């Protein structure tokens, strides 16, 4: 089946619900995961949901995803703006990849307005709160089924 997706979360997203609620809302990462699981089951997709604060662990998750999944959704958090290693790992993937951000990074500090990964992923969703996770699942399903 062409329906196995990995959702990867970068640094500090383990503190969702506690950190900067005015930017990121009040749901915890585990509540976001629960919502993703509901949408995934509606869409008949299987998901794995991961978080790490460590750049190398994120690189390994991305590398290892290449033989086990059909798509990837990634909120690389602060590493979006700094990590050539994460960009390079994403470049290796041959399946659809969606970059997500809870906040609108283009409306924030200048250092956040540059994403090192946007030009190597299939597409992106940002600035719509944690709904970006659900929308990304729907988008990736669409891409896997229709190729766009
Ligand atoms: C974020 C935006 C990043 O700039 C920030 O470092 C994060 C979260 C977002 O989801 O809006 O940790 O990726």
PDB file of C-alpha atoms and ligand atoms in Angstrom:
ATOM      1  CA  UNK A   1       0.000   0.000   0.000  1.00  0.00           C
ATOM      2  CA  UNK A   2       1.086   3.522  -0.836  1.00  0.00           C
ATOM      3  CA  UNK A   3      -0.050   5.120   2.406  1.00  0.00           C
ATOM      4  CA  UNK A   4       2.663   5.162   5.063  1.00  0.00           C
ATOM      5  CA  UNK A   5       3.721   8.628   6.188  1.00  0.00           C
ATOM      6  CA  UNK A   6       6.275   9.818   8.710  1.00  0.00           C
ATOM      7  CA  UNK A   7       5.657  13.115  10.498  1.00  0.00           C
ATOM      8  CA  UNK A   8       8.877  14.580  11.922  1.00  0.00           C
ATOM      9  CA  UNK A   9       9.051  17.391  14.474  1.00  0.00           C
ATOM     10  CA  UNK A  10      12.189  19.325  15.318  1.00  0.00           C
ATOM     11  CA  UNK A  11      13.496  21.097  18.408  1.00  0.00           C
ATOM     12  CA  UNK A  12      11.259  22.583  21.087  1.00  0.00           C
ATOM     13  CA  UNK A  13       8.086  21.242  19.510  1.00  0.00           C
ATOM     14  CA  UNK A  14       7.940  18.787  22.422  1.00  0.00           C
ATOM     15  CA  UNK A  15       6.945  21.853  24.462  1.00  0.00           C
ATOM     16  CA  UNK A  16       3.955  22.833  22.322  1.00  0.00           C
ATOM     17  CA  UNK A  17       1.089  23.967  24.521  1.00  0.00           C
ATOM     18  CA  UNK A  18       3.584  25.461  26.975  1.00  0.00           C
ATOM     19  CA  UNK A  19       5.911  27.512  24.743  1.00  0.00           C
ATOM     20  CA  UNK A  20       4.894  30.866  23.234  1.00  0.00           C
ATOM     21  CA  UNK A  21       1.183  30.070  23.113  1.00  0.00           C
ATOM     22  CA  UNK A  22       0.392  33.294  21.252  1.00  0.00           C
ATOM     23  CA  UNK A  23       2.435  31.947  18.309  1.00  0.00           C
ATOM     24  CA  UNK A  24       1.888  28.222  18.544  1.00  0.00           C
ATOM     25  CA  UNK A  25      -1.465  27.776  20.320  1.00  0.00           C
ATOM     26  CA  UNK A  26      -2.348  25.724  23.350  1.00  0.00           C
ATOM     27  CA  UNK A  27      -2.446  22.161  22.025  1.00  0.00           C
ATOM     28  CA  UNK A  28       0.319  19.857  23.181  1.00  0.00           C
ATOM     29  CA  UNK A  29       2.335  17.821  20.670  1.00  0.00           C
ATOM     30  CA  UNK A  30       0.591  14.718  21.870  1.00  0.00           C
ATOM     31  CA  UNK A  31      -2.828  16.323  21.176  1.00  0.00           C
ATOM     32  CA  UNK A  32      -1.560  17.289  17.708  1.00  0.00           C
ATOM     33  CA  UNK A  33      -0.507  13.666  17.205  1.00  0.00           C
ATOM     34  CA  UNK A  34      -3.958  12.443  18.288  1.00  0.00           C
ATOM     35  CA  UNK A  35      -5.594  14.770  15.740  1.00  0.00           C
ATOM     36  CA  UNK A  36      -3.214  13.545  13.020  1.00  0.00           C
ATOM     37  CA  UNK A  37      -4.108   9.941  13.862  1.00  0.00           C
ATOM     38  CA  UNK A  38      -7.835  10.743  13.477  1.00  0.00           C
ATOM     39  CA  UNK A  39      -7.313  12.375  10.075  1.00  0.00           C
ATOM     40  CA  UNK A  40      -4.960   9.586   8.989  1.00  0.00           C
ATOM     41  CA  UNK A  41      -7.515   6.926   9.796  1.00  0.00           C
ATOM     42  CA  UNK A  42     -10.222   8.873   7.902  1.00  0.00           C
ATOM     43  CA  UNK A  43      -7.843   9.029   4.932  1.00  0.00           C
ATOM     44  CA  UNK A  44      -6.869   5.393   5.299  1.00  0.00           C
ATOM     45  CA  UNK A  45      -3.236   6.301   5.905  1.00  0.00           C
ATOM     46  CA  UNK A  46      -0.756   4.973   8.416  1.00  0.00           C
ATOM     47  CA  UNK A  47       1.451   7.426  10.293  1.00  0.00           C
ATOM     48  CA  UNK A  48       4.480   7.433  12.518  1.00  0.00           C
ATOM     49  CA  UNK A  49       4.898  10.616  14.559  1.00  0.00           C
ATOM     50  CA  UNK A  50       8.386  11.579  15.829  1.00  0.00           C
ATOM     51  CA  UNK A  51      10.089  14.457  17.605  1.00  0.00           C
ATOM     52  CA  UNK A  52      13.719  15.185  18.396  1.00  0.00           C
ATOM     53  CA  UNK A  53      15.669  18.153  19.682  1.00  0.00           C
ATOM     54  CA  UNK A  54      18.848  16.761  18.117  1.00  0.00           C
ATOM     55  CA  UNK A  55      19.851  17.650  14.551  1.00  0.00           C
ATOM     56  CA  UNK A  56      21.704  14.368  13.896  1.00  0.00           C
ATOM     57  CA  UNK A  57      18.724  12.325  15.070  1.00  0.00           C
ATOM     58  CA  UNK A  58      16.477  14.236  12.674  1.00  0.00           C
ATOM     59  CA  UNK A  59      18.937  13.576   9.827  1.00  0.00           C
ATOM     60  CA  UNK A  60      18.865   9.855  10.673  1.00  0.00           C
ATOM     61  CA  UNK A  61      15.062   9.783  10.826  1.00  0.00           C
ATOM     62  CA  UNK A  62      14.922  11.410   7.380  1.00  0.00           C
ATOM     63  CA  UNK A  63      17.584   9.093   5.920  1.00  0.00           C
ATOM     64  CA  UNK A  64      15.955   5.975   7.369  1.00  0.00           C
ATOM     65  CA  UNK A  65      12.517   7.029   6.126  1.00  0.00           C
ATOM     66  CA  UNK A  66      13.573   6.451   2.518  1.00  0.00           C
ATOM     67  CA  UNK A  67      13.011   2.696   2.594  1.00  0.00           C
ATOM     68  CA  UNK A  68       9.989   2.537   4.880  1.00  0.00           C
ATOM     69  CA  UNK A  69       7.547   5.306   3.967  1.00  0.00           C
ATOM     70  CA  UNK A  70       5.689   6.793   1.016  1.00  0.00           C
ATOM     71  CA  UNK A  71       5.837  10.385   2.186  1.00  0.00           C
ATOM     72  CA  UNK A  72       7.164  12.736   4.829  1.00  0.00           C
ATOM     73  CA  UNK A  73       5.755  15.763   6.641  1.00  0.00           C
ATOM     74  CA  UNK A  74       8.352  17.816   8.471  1.00  0.00           C
ATOM     75  CA  UNK A  75       8.284  20.719  10.878  1.00  0.00           C
ATOM     76  CA  UNK A  76      12.039  21.188  11.203  1.00  0.00           C
ATOM     77  CA  UNK A  77      11.398  24.097  13.631  1.00  0.00           C
ATOM     78  CA  UNK A  78      14.533  26.219  14.211  1.00  0.00           C
ATOM     79  CA  UNK A  79      16.668  23.870  12.055  1.00  0.00           C
ATOM     80  CA  UNK A  80      14.599  25.048   9.072  1.00  0.00           C
ATOM     81  CA  UNK A  81      16.666  28.201   9.125  1.00  0.00           C
ATOM     82  CA  UNK A  82      20.099  26.719   9.828  1.00  0.00           C
ATOM     83  CA  UNK A  83      20.523  23.094   8.844  1.00  0.00           C
ATOM     84  CA  UNK A  84      22.254  22.224   5.588  1.00  0.00           C
ATOM     85  CA  UNK A  85      22.403  18.650   6.913  1.00  0.00           C
ATOM     86  CA  UNK A  86      18.602  18.385   7.135  1.00  0.00           C
ATOM     87  CA  UNK A  87      18.247  19.986   3.716  1.00  0.00           C
ATOM     88  CA  UNK A  88      20.730  17.489   2.231  1.00  0.00           C
ATOM     89  CA  UNK A  89      18.917  14.538   3.839  1.00  0.00           C
ATOM     90  CA  UNK A  90      15.560  15.738   2.447  1.00  0.00           C
ATOM     91  CA  UNK A  91      17.166  16.089  -1.001  1.00  0.00           C
ATOM     92  CA  UNK A  92      17.840  12.349  -1.072  1.00  0.00           C
ATOM     93  CA  UNK A  93      14.152  11.402  -0.782  1.00  0.00           C
ATOM     94  CA  UNK A  94      12.283  10.255  -3.869  1.00  0.00           C
ATOM     95  CA  UNK A  95       8.779  10.504  -2.381  1.00  0.00           C
ATOM     96  CA  UNK A  96       6.600  13.553  -1.602  1.00  0.00           C
ATOM     97  CA  UNK A  97       7.728  15.797   1.235  1.00  0.00           C
ATOM     98  CA  UNK A  98       5.761  18.631   2.846  1.00  0.00           C
ATOM     99  CA  UNK A  99       7.359  21.353   4.964  1.00  0.00           C
ATOM    100  CA  UNK A 100       5.062  22.730   7.654  1.00  0.00           C
ATOM    101  CA  UNK A 101       5.198  25.598  10.142  1.00  0.00           C
ATOM    102  CA  UNK A 102       2.566  26.474  12.701  1.00  0.00           C
ATOM    103  CA  UNK A 103       3.393  30.174  12.480  1.00  0.00           C
ATOM    104  CA  UNK A 104       3.899  32.331   9.403  1.00  0.00           C
ATOM    105  CA  UNK A 105       7.705  32.390   9.302  1.00  0.00           C
ATOM    106  CA  UNK A 106       7.612  35.118   6.626  1.00  0.00           C
ATOM    107  CA  UNK A 107       5.877  37.532   9.013  1.00  0.00           C
ATOM    108  CA  UNK A 108       8.393  36.995  11.818  1.00  0.00           C
ATOM    109  CA  UNK A 109      12.017  37.941  12.553  1.00  0.00           C
ATOM    110  CA  UNK A 110      14.273  38.264   9.532  1.00  0.00           C
ATOM    111  CA  UNK A 111      16.330  35.185  10.468  1.00  0.00           C
ATOM    112  CA  UNK A 112      13.168  33.045  10.244  1.00  0.00           C
ATOM    113  CA  UNK A 113      12.206  34.341   6.824  1.00  0.00           C
ATOM    114  CA  UNK A 114      14.702  32.043   5.140  1.00  0.00           C
ATOM    115  CA  UNK A 115      13.981  28.328   4.905  1.00  0.00           C
ATOM    116  CA  UNK A 116      16.889  26.130   3.797  1.00  0.00           C
ATOM    117  CA  UNK A 117      14.486  23.305   3.047  1.00  0.00           C
ATOM    118  CA  UNK A 118      11.703  24.917   0.966  1.00  0.00           C
ATOM    119  CA  UNK A 119      13.581  24.485  -2.292  1.00  0.00           C
ATOM    120  CA  UNK A 120      14.083  20.738  -1.828  1.00  0.00           C
ATOM    121  CA  UNK A 121      10.604  19.698  -0.633  1.00  0.00           C
ATOM    122  CA  UNK A 122       7.503  19.101  -2.716  1.00  0.00           C
ATOM    123  CA  UNK A 123       5.540  21.899  -1.054  1.00  0.00           C
ATOM    124  CA  UNK A 124       4.758  23.679   2.170  1.00  0.00           C
ATOM    125  CA  UNK A 125       2.016  24.914   4.507  1.00  0.00           C
ATOM    126  CA  UNK A 126       2.573  27.626   7.110  1.00  0.00           C
ATOM    127  CA  UNK A 127       0.794  30.221   9.230  1.00  0.00           C
ATOM    128  CA  UNK A 128      -2.461  28.352   9.824  1.00  0.00           C
ATOM    129  CA  UNK A 129      -1.680  27.072  13.310  1.00  0.00           C
ATOM    130  CA  UNK A 130      -1.498  23.364  14.095  1.00  0.00           C
ATOM    131  CA  UNK A 131      -4.057  22.785  11.324  1.00  0.00           C
ATOM    132  CA  UNK A 132      -0.965  22.665   9.072  1.00  0.00           C
ATOM    133  CA  UNK A 133      -0.427  19.046  10.213  1.00  0.00           C
ATOM    134  CA  UNK A 134      -3.916  17.980   9.109  1.00  0.00           C
ATOM    135  CA  UNK A 135      -3.734  19.915   5.846  1.00  0.00           C
ATOM    136  CA  UNK A 136      -0.353  18.378   5.061  1.00  0.00           C
ATOM    137  CA  UNK A 137      -1.778  14.883   5.533  1.00  0.00           C
ATOM    138  CA  UNK A 138      -4.604  15.686   3.128  1.00  0.00           C
ATOM    139  CA  UNK A 139      -2.144  17.219   0.652  1.00  0.00           C
ATOM    140  CA  UNK A 140       0.201  14.264   0.719  1.00  0.00           C
ATOM    141  CA  UNK A 141      -2.684  11.840   0.223  1.00  0.00           C
ATOM    142  CA  UNK A 142      -3.752  13.859  -2.819  1.00  0.00           C
ATOM    143  CA  UNK A 143      -0.202  13.926  -4.210  1.00  0.00           C
ATOM    144  CA  UNK A 144       0.258  10.179  -3.703  1.00  0.00           C
ATOM    145  CA  UNK A 145      -3.044   9.427  -5.434  1.00  0.00           C
ATOM    146  CA  UNK A 146      -2.980  11.956  -8.246  1.00  0.00           C
ATOM    147  CA  UNK A 147       0.642  12.910  -8.549  1.00  0.00           C
ATOM    148  CA  UNK A 148       0.048  16.609  -7.869  1.00  0.00           C
TER     149      UNK A 148
HETATM  150  C1  LIG B   1       8.209  26.831  13.594  1.00  0.00           C
HETATM  151  C2  LIG B   1       8.841  28.175  13.195  1.00  0.00           C
HETATM  152  C3  LIG B   1      10.318  28.180  13.527  1.00  0.00           C
HETATM  153  O1  LIG B   1      10.898  29.426  13.159  1.00  0.00           O
HETATM  154  C4  LIG B   1      10.527  27.985  15.008  1.00  0.00           C
HETATM  155  O2  LIG B   1      11.902  27.908  15.303  1.00  0.00           O
HETATM  156  C5  LIG B   1       9.807  26.812  15.551  1.00  0.00           C
HETATM  157  C6  LIG B   1       8.473  26.490  15.054  1.00  0.00           C
HETATM  158  C7  LIG B   1       6.679  26.827  13.394  1.00  0.00           C
HETATM  159  O3  LIG B   1       6.119  25.749  13.408  1.00  0.00           O
HETATM  160  O4  LIG B   1       6.068  27.896  13.264  1.00  0.00           O
HETATM  161  O5  LIG B   1      10.260  26.157  16.493  1.00  0.00           O
HETATM  162  O6  LIG B   1       8.740  25.817  12.765  1.00  0.00           O
END
